Short mmCIF file of C-alpha atoms and ligand atoms in Angstrom, two decimals:
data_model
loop_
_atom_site.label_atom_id
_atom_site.label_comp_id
_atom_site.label_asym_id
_atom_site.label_seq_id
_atom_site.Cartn_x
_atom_site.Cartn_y
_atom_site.Cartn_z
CA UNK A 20 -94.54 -178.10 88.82
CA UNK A 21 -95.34 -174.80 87.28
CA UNK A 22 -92.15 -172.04 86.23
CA UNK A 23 -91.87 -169.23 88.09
CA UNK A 24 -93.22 -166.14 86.05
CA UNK A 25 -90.58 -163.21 87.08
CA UNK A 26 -90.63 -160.41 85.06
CA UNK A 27 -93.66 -157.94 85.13
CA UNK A 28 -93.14 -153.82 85.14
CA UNK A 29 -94.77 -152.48 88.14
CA UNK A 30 -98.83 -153.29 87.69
CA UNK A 31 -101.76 -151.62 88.92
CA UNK A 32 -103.63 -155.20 89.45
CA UNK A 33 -101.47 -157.55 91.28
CA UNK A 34 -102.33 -160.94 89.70
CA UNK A 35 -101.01 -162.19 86.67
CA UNK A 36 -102.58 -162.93 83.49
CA UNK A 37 -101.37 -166.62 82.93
CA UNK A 38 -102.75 -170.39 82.30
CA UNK A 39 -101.55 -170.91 85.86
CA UNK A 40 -103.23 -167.70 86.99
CA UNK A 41 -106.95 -168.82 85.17
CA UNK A 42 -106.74 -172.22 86.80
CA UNK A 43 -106.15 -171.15 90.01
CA UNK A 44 -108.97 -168.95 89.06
CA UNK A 45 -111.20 -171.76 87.92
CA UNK A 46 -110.28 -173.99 91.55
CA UNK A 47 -110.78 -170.76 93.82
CA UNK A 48 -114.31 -170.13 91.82
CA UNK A 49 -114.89 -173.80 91.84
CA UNK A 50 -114.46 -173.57 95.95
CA UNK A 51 -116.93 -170.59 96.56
CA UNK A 52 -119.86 -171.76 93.89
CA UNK A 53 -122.55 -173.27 97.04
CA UNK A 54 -121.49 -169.60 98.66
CA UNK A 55 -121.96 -167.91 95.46
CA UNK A 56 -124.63 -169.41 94.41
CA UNK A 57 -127.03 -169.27 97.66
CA UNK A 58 -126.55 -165.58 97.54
CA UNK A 59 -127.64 -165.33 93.86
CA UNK A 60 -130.95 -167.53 94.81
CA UNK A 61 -131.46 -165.27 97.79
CA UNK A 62 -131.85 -162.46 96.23
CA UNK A 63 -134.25 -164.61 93.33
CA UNK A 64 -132.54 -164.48 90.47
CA UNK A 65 -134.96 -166.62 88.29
CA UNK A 66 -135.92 -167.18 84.58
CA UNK A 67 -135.70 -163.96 82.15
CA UNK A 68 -133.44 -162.12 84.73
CA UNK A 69 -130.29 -159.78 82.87
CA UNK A 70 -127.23 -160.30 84.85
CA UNK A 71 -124.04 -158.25 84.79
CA UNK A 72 -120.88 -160.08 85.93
CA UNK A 73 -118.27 -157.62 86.76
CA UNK A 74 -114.93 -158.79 86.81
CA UNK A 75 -115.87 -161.88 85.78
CA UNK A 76 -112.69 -163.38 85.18
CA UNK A 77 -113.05 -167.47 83.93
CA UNK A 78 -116.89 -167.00 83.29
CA UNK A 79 -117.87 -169.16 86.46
CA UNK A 80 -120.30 -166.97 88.35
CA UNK A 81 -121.33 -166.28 84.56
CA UNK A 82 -122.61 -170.30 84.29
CA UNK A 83 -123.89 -169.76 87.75
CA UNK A 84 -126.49 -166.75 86.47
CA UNK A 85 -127.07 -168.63 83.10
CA UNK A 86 -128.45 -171.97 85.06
CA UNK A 87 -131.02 -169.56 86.63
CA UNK A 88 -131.89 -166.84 84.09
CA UNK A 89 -132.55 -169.89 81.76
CA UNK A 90 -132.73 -169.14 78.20
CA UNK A 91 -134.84 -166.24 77.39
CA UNK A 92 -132.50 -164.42 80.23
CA UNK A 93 -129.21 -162.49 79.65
CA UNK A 94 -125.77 -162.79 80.95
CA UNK A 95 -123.00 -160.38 80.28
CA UNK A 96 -119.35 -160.75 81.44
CA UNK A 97 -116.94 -157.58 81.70
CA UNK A 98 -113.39 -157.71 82.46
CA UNK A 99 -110.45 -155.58 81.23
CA UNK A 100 -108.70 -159.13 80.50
CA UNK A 101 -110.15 -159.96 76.60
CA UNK A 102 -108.30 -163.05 76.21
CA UNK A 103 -109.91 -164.42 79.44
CA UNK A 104 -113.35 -163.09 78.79
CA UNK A 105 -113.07 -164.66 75.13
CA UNK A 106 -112.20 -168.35 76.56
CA UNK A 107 -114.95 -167.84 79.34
CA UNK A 108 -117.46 -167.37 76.46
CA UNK A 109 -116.46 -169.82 74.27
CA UNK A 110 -116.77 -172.22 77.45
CA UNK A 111 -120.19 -170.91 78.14
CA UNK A 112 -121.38 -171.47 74.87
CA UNK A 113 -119.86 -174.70 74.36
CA UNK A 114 -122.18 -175.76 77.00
CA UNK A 115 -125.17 -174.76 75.86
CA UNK A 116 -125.38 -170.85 77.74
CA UNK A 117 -126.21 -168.76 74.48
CA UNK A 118 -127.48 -166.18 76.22
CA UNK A 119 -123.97 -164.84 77.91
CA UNK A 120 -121.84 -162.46 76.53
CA UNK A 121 -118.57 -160.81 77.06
CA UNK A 122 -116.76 -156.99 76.70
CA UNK A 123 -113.80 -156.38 77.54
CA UNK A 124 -113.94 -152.85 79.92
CA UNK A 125 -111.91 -151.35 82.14
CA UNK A 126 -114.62 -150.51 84.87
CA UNK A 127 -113.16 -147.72 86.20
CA UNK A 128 -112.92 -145.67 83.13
CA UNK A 129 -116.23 -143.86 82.46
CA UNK A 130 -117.63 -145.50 79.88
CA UNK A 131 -120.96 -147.13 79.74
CA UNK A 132 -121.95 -150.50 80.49
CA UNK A 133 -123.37 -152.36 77.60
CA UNK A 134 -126.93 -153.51 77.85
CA UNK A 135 -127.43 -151.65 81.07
CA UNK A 136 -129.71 -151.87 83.10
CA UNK A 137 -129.82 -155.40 84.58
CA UNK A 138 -131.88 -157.06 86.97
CA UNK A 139 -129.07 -158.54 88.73
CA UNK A 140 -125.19 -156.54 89.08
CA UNK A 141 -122.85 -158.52 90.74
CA UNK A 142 -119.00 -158.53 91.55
CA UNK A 143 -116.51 -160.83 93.04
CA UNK A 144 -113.23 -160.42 93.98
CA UNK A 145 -113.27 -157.41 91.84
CA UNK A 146 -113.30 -154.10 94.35
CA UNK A 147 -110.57 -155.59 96.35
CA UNK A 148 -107.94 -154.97 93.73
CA UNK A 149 -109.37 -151.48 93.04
CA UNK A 150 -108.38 -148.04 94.58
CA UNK A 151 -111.69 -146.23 92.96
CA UNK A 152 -113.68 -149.16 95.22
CA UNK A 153 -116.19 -146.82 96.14
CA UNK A 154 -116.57 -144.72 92.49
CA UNK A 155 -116.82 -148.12 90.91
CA UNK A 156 -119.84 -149.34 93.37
CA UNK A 157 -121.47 -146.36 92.47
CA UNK A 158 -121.15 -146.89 88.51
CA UNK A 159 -122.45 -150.61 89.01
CA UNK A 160 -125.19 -149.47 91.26
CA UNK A 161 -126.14 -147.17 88.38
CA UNK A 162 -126.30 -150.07 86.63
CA UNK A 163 -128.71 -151.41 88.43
CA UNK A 164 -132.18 -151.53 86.89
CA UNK A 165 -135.34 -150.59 89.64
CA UNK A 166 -136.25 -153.48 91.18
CA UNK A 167 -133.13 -155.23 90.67
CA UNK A 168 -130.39 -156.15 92.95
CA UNK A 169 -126.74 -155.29 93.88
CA UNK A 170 -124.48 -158.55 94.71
CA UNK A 171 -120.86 -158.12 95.87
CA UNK A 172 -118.49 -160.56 97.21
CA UNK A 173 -115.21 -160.29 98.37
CA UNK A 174 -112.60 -161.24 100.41
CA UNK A 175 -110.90 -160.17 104.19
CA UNK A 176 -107.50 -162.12 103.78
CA UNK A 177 -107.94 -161.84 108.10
CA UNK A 178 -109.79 -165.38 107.52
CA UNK A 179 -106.77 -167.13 106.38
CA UNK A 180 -105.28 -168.81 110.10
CA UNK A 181 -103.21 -172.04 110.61
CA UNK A 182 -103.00 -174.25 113.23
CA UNK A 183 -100.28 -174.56 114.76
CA UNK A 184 -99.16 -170.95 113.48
CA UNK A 185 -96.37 -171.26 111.14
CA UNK A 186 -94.00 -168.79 110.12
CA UNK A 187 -93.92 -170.39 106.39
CA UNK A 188 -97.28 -169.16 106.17
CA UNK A 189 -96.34 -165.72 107.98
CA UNK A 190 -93.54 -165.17 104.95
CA UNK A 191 -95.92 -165.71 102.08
CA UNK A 192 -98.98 -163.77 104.27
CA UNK A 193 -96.60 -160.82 103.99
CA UNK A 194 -95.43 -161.12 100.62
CA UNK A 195 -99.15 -161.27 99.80
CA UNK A 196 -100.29 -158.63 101.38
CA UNK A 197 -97.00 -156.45 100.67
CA UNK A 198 -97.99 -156.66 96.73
CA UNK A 199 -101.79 -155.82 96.79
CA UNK A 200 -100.81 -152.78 99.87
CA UNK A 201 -98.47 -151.80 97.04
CA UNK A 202 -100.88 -151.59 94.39
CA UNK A 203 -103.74 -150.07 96.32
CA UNK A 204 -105.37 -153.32 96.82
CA UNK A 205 -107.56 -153.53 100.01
CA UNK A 206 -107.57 -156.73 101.85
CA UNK A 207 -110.07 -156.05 104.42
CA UNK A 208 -112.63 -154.75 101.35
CA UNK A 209 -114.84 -157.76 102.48
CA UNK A 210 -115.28 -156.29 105.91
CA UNK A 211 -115.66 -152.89 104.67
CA UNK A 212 -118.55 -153.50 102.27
CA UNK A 213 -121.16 -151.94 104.04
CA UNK A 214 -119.02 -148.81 104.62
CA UNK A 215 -118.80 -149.22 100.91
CA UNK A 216 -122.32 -149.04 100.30
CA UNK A 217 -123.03 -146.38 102.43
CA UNK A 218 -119.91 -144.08 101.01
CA UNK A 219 -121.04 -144.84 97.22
CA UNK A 220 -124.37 -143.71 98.29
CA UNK A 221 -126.29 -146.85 97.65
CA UNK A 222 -127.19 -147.01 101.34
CA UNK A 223 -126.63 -149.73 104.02
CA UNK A 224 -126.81 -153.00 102.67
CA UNK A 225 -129.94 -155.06 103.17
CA UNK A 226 -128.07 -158.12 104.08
CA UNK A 227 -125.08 -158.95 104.30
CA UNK A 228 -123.31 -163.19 104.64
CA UNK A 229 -119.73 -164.62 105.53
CA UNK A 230 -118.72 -167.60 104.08
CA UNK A 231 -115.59 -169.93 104.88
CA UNK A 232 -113.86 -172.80 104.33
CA UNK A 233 -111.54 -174.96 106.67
CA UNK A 234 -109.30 -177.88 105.31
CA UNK A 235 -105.85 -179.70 106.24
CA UNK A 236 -102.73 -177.63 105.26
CA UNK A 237 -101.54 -180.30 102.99
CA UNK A 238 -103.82 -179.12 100.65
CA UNK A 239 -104.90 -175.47 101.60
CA UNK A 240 -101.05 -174.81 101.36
CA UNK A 241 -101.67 -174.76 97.30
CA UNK A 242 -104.35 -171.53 97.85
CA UNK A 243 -101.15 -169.65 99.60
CA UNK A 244 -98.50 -171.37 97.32
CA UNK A 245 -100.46 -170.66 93.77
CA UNK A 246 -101.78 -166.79 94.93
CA UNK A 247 -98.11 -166.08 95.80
CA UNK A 248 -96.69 -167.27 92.24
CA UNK A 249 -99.26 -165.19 90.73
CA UNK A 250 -98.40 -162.00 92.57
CA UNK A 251 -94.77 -163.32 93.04
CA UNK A 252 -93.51 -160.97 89.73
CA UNK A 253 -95.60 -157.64 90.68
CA UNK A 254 -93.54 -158.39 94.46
CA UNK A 255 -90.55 -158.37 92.68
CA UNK A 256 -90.97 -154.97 91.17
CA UNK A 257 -92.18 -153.69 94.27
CA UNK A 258 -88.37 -154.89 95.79
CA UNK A 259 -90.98 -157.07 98.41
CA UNK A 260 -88.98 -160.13 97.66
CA UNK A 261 -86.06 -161.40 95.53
CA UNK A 262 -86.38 -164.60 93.48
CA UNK A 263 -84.04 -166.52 95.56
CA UNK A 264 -85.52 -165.49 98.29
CA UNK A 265 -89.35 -166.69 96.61
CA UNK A 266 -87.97 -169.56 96.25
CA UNK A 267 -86.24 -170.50 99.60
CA UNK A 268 -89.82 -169.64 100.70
CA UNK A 269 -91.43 -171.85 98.23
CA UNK A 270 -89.62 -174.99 99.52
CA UNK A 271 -89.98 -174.17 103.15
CA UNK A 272 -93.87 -174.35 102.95
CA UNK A 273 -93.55 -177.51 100.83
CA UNK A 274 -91.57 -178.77 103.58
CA UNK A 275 -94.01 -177.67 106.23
CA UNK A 276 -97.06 -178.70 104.17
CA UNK A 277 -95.89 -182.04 104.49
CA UNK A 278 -94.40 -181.71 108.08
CA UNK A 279 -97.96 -180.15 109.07
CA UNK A 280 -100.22 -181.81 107.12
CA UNK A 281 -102.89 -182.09 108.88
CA UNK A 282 -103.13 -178.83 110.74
CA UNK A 283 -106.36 -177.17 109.91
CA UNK A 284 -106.02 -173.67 107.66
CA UNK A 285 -108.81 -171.45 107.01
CA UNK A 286 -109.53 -169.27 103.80
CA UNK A 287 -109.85 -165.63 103.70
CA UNK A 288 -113.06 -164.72 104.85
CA UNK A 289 -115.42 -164.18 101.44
CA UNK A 290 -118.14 -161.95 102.62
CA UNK A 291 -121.63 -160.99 100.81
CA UNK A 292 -123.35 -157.90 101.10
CA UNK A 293 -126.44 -156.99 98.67
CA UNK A 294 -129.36 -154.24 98.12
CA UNK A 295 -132.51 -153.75 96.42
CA UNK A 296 -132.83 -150.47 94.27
CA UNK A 297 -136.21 -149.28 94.62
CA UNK A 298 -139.16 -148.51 91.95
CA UNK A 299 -139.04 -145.48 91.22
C1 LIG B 21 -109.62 -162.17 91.31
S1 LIG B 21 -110.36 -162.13 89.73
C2 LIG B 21 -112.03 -162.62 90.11
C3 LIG B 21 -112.75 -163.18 88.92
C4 LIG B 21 -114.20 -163.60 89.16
N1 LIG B 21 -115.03 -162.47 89.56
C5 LIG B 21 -114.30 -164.69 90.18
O1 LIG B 21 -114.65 -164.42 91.32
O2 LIG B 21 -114.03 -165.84 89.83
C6 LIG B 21 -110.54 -160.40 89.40
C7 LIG B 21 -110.95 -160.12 87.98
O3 LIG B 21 -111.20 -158.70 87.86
C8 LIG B 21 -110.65 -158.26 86.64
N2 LIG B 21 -110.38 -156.82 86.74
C9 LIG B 21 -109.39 -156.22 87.45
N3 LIG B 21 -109.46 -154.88 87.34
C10 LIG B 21 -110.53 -154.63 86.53
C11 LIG B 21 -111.12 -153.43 86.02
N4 LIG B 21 -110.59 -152.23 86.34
N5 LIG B 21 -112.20 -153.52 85.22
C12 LIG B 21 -112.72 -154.73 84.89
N6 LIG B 21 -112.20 -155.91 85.36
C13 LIG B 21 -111.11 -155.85 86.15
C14 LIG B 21 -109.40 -159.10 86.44
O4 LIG B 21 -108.96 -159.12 85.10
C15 LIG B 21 -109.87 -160.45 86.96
O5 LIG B 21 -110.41 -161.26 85.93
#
């Protein structure tokens, strides 16, 4: 079993920045890539196409675009986390995907995107964590070359249920939500994406897709028990829970993931909305 990481000055994004944090990372990427990538065909990303991944975190969606741009396309990761941008393209490369690269940006400063404009702009799980939600939608619409398409996906933590309901899951649920409330976070930005759209000026979406996933708490229990470690320091900060009480709550759902394990739990909701940008 993983430490407990404790100590973090108050942040503005809630997760943390550790081996534990990019694995968990890796798994939750590894869970959504069908949803991912059905959106990412949908909208016909093919050979040649220049893809921005924004937020990109481990580099997965990243492989995703690279399979389908082929070769003579283009992939570029941002993130403001270097050190995980630099392993995602070492990664990428290692397996053959030349054609990504990585900066590391802070997208809601106001400086330009390299090698804009792209054919494809997409983000995941990146406007949740973001007060400017709507300013940044607007830059990566910008972004956007005409013709090409915006891609967002993110999550409304509403999805995540368990059957019977268990008040385990209730204590880290609030924790959770407690630390990205704190930080400006949105948890419902899923739901909200075509408000989004509409209030970045971009325009109603042209589609829009909700994706979920159901399994037996004796596993799901790890998505609630690994998010909560990550955010488990910024919580701290916040005075939203003390370490003894983290981990009084860590060993109750252990219990109950065992007790319960085979109750059905649902994921957050992850929820796609996209748009063309015309010719001009
Ligand atoms: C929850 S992770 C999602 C990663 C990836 N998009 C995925 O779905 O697997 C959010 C990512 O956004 C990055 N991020 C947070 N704030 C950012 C900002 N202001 N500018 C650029 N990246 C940011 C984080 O470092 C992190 O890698």
């Amino acid at each position: 079993m993983s430490t407990i990481e404790t100590e973090r000055p108050k942040a503005r994004y809630a997760l943390g920045h550790s081996p534990e944090e990019y694995d968990r990372l890796r798994t939750q990427a590894r869970v959504w890539e069908d949803a991912t990538g059905r959106l990412l065909d949908g909208v016909g990303l093919g050979p040649g196409a220049s893809c921005l991944d924004a937020g990109c975190g481990p580099g997965e969606t990243m492989r995703l675009m690279a399979e389908r741009a082929g070769p003579s396309g283009r992939v570029v990761g941002i993130d403001t986390d270097a050190s995980l941008g630099a392993m995602a393209v070492e990664t990428l490369h290692y397996a053959g995907h030349r054609q990504c690269s990585f900066h590391a940006q802070d997208l809601t400063g106001g400086d330009p995107i390299p090698g804009e404009p792209f054919d494809l702009v997409y983000a995941r799980l990146l406007l949740f964590h973001l007060p400017q939600r709507a300013a940044v939608l607007a830059r990566l619409w910008d972004a956007v070359a005409p013709g090409g398409h915006l891609l967002v996906q993110d999550y409304d933590i509403r999805g995540i249920t368990v059957l019977p309901e268990l008040a385990t899951v209730g204590e880290l649920g609030r924790v959770i939500t407690g630390v990205f409330h704190a930080v400006g976070a949105d948890v419902h930005t899923g739901a909200r994406l075509p408000q989004l759209f509409t209030q970045a000026g971009i325009g109603y979406p042209d589609g829009t897709d909700v994706a979920g996933r159901l399994e037996p708490l004796a596993t799901g229990s790890a998505l609630l028990e690994r998010t909560f470690r990550s955010v488990l320091p910024t919580a701290v900060a916040h005075g939203i829970i003390t370490e003894a009480d983290a981990a009084a709550s860590l060993a109750a759902l252990d219990r109950d993931a065992t007790r319960f394990a085979g109750s059905p739990m649902t994921w957050p909701l992850l929820i796609g909305a996209w748009k063309r940008k015309g010719r001009a």
